[in-house]
Amino acid sequence: MSSPHLSHSAVPTCQEYKLKIAGYSYLRAMRFAVEQINNSSTLLPGVSLGYEMVDVCYFTNSIHPILYFLANNHSVVQLHNNYTHFQPRVLAVIGPDSSPAAVIVAHVLSLFLIPQISYRATTNELDNRERFPSAFRAISSMEQQIVAMLLLLKEFQWNWINVLYSDDDYGRQNLKLLWARATGICVALQDVIPVPRSSQLLSLALQGKIQATVSKVIHSTAKVVIVLSLELTLPFFFQEAVRQNVTDLVWIAAEAWAIEPSLYNITDLWRVGTILGVATKEFSIPGFDDFRVSLAEGANGQARDPTMCNQACDQCLGAARDADLTMRAQGERIDFNVYSSVYIVAHALHRLLGCNAIGCHKRVVYPWQLVPEVKRVDFSLLDKRITLRGKGDTPNSFEIIQWKWDQPNNPFQKIASYSTKDQKLLFLTQNISWHTPDNTVPISVCSQKCQPGQQRKPISVSSCCFECIDCEAGTFLNNNDLYSCQPCPDDQWSRAGSQECYPRLVKYLEWQAGTTVVLLLFSVLGLVATLVTSVTFAIHSHTPVVKSAGGRMCFLMLASLIIGFVNIPMYIGIPTEFKCMCRQTVFSLCFTVCISCFTVRSFQIISIFKMAAWLPKAYSYWMKYNGQYIFITVIIALKVTITVTNVIIHPPAPVLLALEDDPAIVALQCNKSYKLALVMNSSLDMFLSILCFYCSYMGKELPKNYNEAKYITLCMTCYFVSWISMFLVMSMYRGVLVTICDAMGVVINLLGISIGYFGPKCYLIFFHPERNTAAYFQTAIQSYTMRQD
């Protein structure tokens, strides 16, 4: 089947499958593909493709051409109940070249299931298979364009930007995707660029809005401007930007105007700064450069018949030559999309007609039959895989270009490529021409990046605007939260402005410390002395000295003293829960036993010499029911109750306490509320000590052998002094000193009882045995009685 001869208004005179391309700008690529396919003996052998083109006037004249394509040869669109056998003027439509126009056309063509392949519309609306079952794209989606822009911002660390968008679906959809995808990006200015609705001339109101928008850009602190707009309104916008002397900005262009020659040619546009853009990836189509010029020439360089001009170039033969340099400057970007769109339809027809090397099965083809075949196309074209599977758009990737003002033959220079599959930018050159002095990368941030160890303090609603404050000592900056410094763990510390904590120096009463040696030495001496006293008292238990000292109660006191001395090592070394429990309970219980014995012993002596005469009946009950042991038992039970309660309220567990004078050092102690625990434990002891002191004072005039006032006073003085000293130290200091004072207080109190009370008794037993007789004690009693008379 030969190729038809088309004139300006002619209708093909032979059987053909027509393609429609909306917009004459890329006719040459479409025609180049059609002629390649028609001259091929493998793709559609015996079948010729024809085409018609119309101007949709950007997007204001989209419906009229569509109705023309739906009409039959008599320009009539017939109404049918069933359009299965409906044959419109065309089999498929390629275009239009703008997103708004493509959506308008898709609404109509989808009703008739006529395949539509858009080569430049990036709108995501065409991804909706339910609304547009026959709409496809030969270009990546709008979403991928936004991802490429955000990667560009991230590459140069621009997080403070202006966003301008056109007042149409294209601008609003891009803006919505930008907000959905943007992370870590803040907008200093967001404004709309008005779009003329009916003519190329802007009304005075729209001009005023553009002037106001440009003024806002000038006064904005952001130095990067993203322009999400079609190219229609931008000539007026950039002319106004030049007029208002906008300079030193970085402009990021959407794909719709990234390689627009009419904008590039605006006088003095270079003054606005650096213009980068997201453009469709450039592909080289072999032979296309020569074919572009040959469209306007016939054989031997002669011009074609003017009557054939409508399918070559906007009714003007010379325009093809004039536009050639401009088209070469743009690169074969959209041209390849048009080129591949024609091949997509051809491959779909190849499958539908069952073509082979011999030929195709010629039959009537309806547009709806072609739709499923278009969906299944999967072929290689110029070493690039072309497929519409998935969302219905080819994986054509984008690239980042820069406008070069000093290279008119190559004004749109590629600086980076973008992979839609990996969503990464690969910069091909670092030689980017910036508008800044020394060609440094422009800075567009609301606040400079904080130094390590500094937290961000917001100074506005925008997360990108902040001031930097050093983290305080004892805190660090976690990279997961840049707005607050985190406290270091208890066992770690940090200096001001740190990003991490380091282990603190943990201090406790070590075994090798000099203080420890002294404590152990005195505790061992006290233990030995107490053991010797115990043996001595056991041997001389029947003697008056032992009996006057308390008799069997002495062994209860001595046992408590031994336990107390054995407990001293619990204050040394690394505290554990067991050691802390012993510290908080053992000495307190032992000392309470001793004090209760002292108290009851003093009371009992007073009772013998005074109470027996004053209250004989009470004394008889006291002696009959062993009042001294009942008293001791009650006191011990009460002490155990206080101790258990104290343990529950203040659990004895090792804690780390920072030292105020050096926070890098922590003391390992047994209780955070050790002072309160000490007060609770000592409350009963303090009461018994006062009572014991009082009873001892009352017995100061008793016989010398029974007068324990000075010995008990010595013991009580040791207790009071150690307790007050301990309380003062704990109030003023923290750390190992508290542990040392606590242990020293225990040793002093134990020694005070062991030596101060039992020492004189042992002295009498060993060095004055003559005083350790019943006769001697009886003489002392008689002497006391005579004095009282």
PDB file of C-alpha atoms in Angstrom, residues 53 91 93-94 222 229 246 270 280 318 341 408 424 483 500 576 647 668 698 712 740:
ATOM      1  CA  MET A  53      -1.996  17.875  12.388  1.00  0.00           C
ATOM      2  CA  LEU A  91      -7.083   5.692  14.853  1.00  0.00           C
ATOM      3  CA  VAL A  93      -4.047  10.727  18.858  1.00  0.00           C
ATOM      4  CA  ILE A  94      -0.566  11.852  19.836  1.00  0.00           C
ATOM      5  CA  ALA A 222      15.354  33.034  50.118  1.00  0.00           C
ATOM      6  CA  SER A 229       4.276  26.899  35.686  1.00  0.00           C
ATOM      7  CA  VAL A 246      15.761  41.076  40.125  1.00  0.00           C
ATOM      8  CA  TRP A 270      20.796  36.735  32.355  1.00  0.00           C
ATOM      9  CA  THR A 280      13.346  15.532  29.491  1.00  0.00           C
ATOM     10  CA  GLY A 318      10.957  29.607   5.512  1.00  0.00           C
ATOM     11  CA  SER A 341       4.948   7.691  20.497  1.00  0.00           C
ATOM     12  CA  PRO A 408      23.792  30.426  22.114  1.00  0.00           C
ATOM     13  CA  LYS A 424      19.056   9.624  42.306  1.00  0.00           C
ATOM     14  CA  TYR A 483      15.939  20.768  68.789  1.00  0.00           C
ATOM     15  CA  GLU A 500      28.217  12.396  73.003  1.00  0.00           C
ATOM     16  CA  THR A 576      25.889  -3.893  96.060  1.00  0.00           C
ATOM     17  CA  VAL A 647      13.828  -0.144 103.771  1.00  0.00           C
ATOM     18  CA  LEU A 668      28.562   5.283  94.080  1.00  0.00           C
ATOM     19  CA  MET A 698      19.911  10.075 138.204  1.00  0.00           C
ATOM     20  CA  ILE A 712      27.409   5.704 129.651  1.00  0.00           C
ATOM     21  CA  ILE A 740      33.953   7.451 105.194  1.00  0.00           C
TER      22      ILE A 740
END
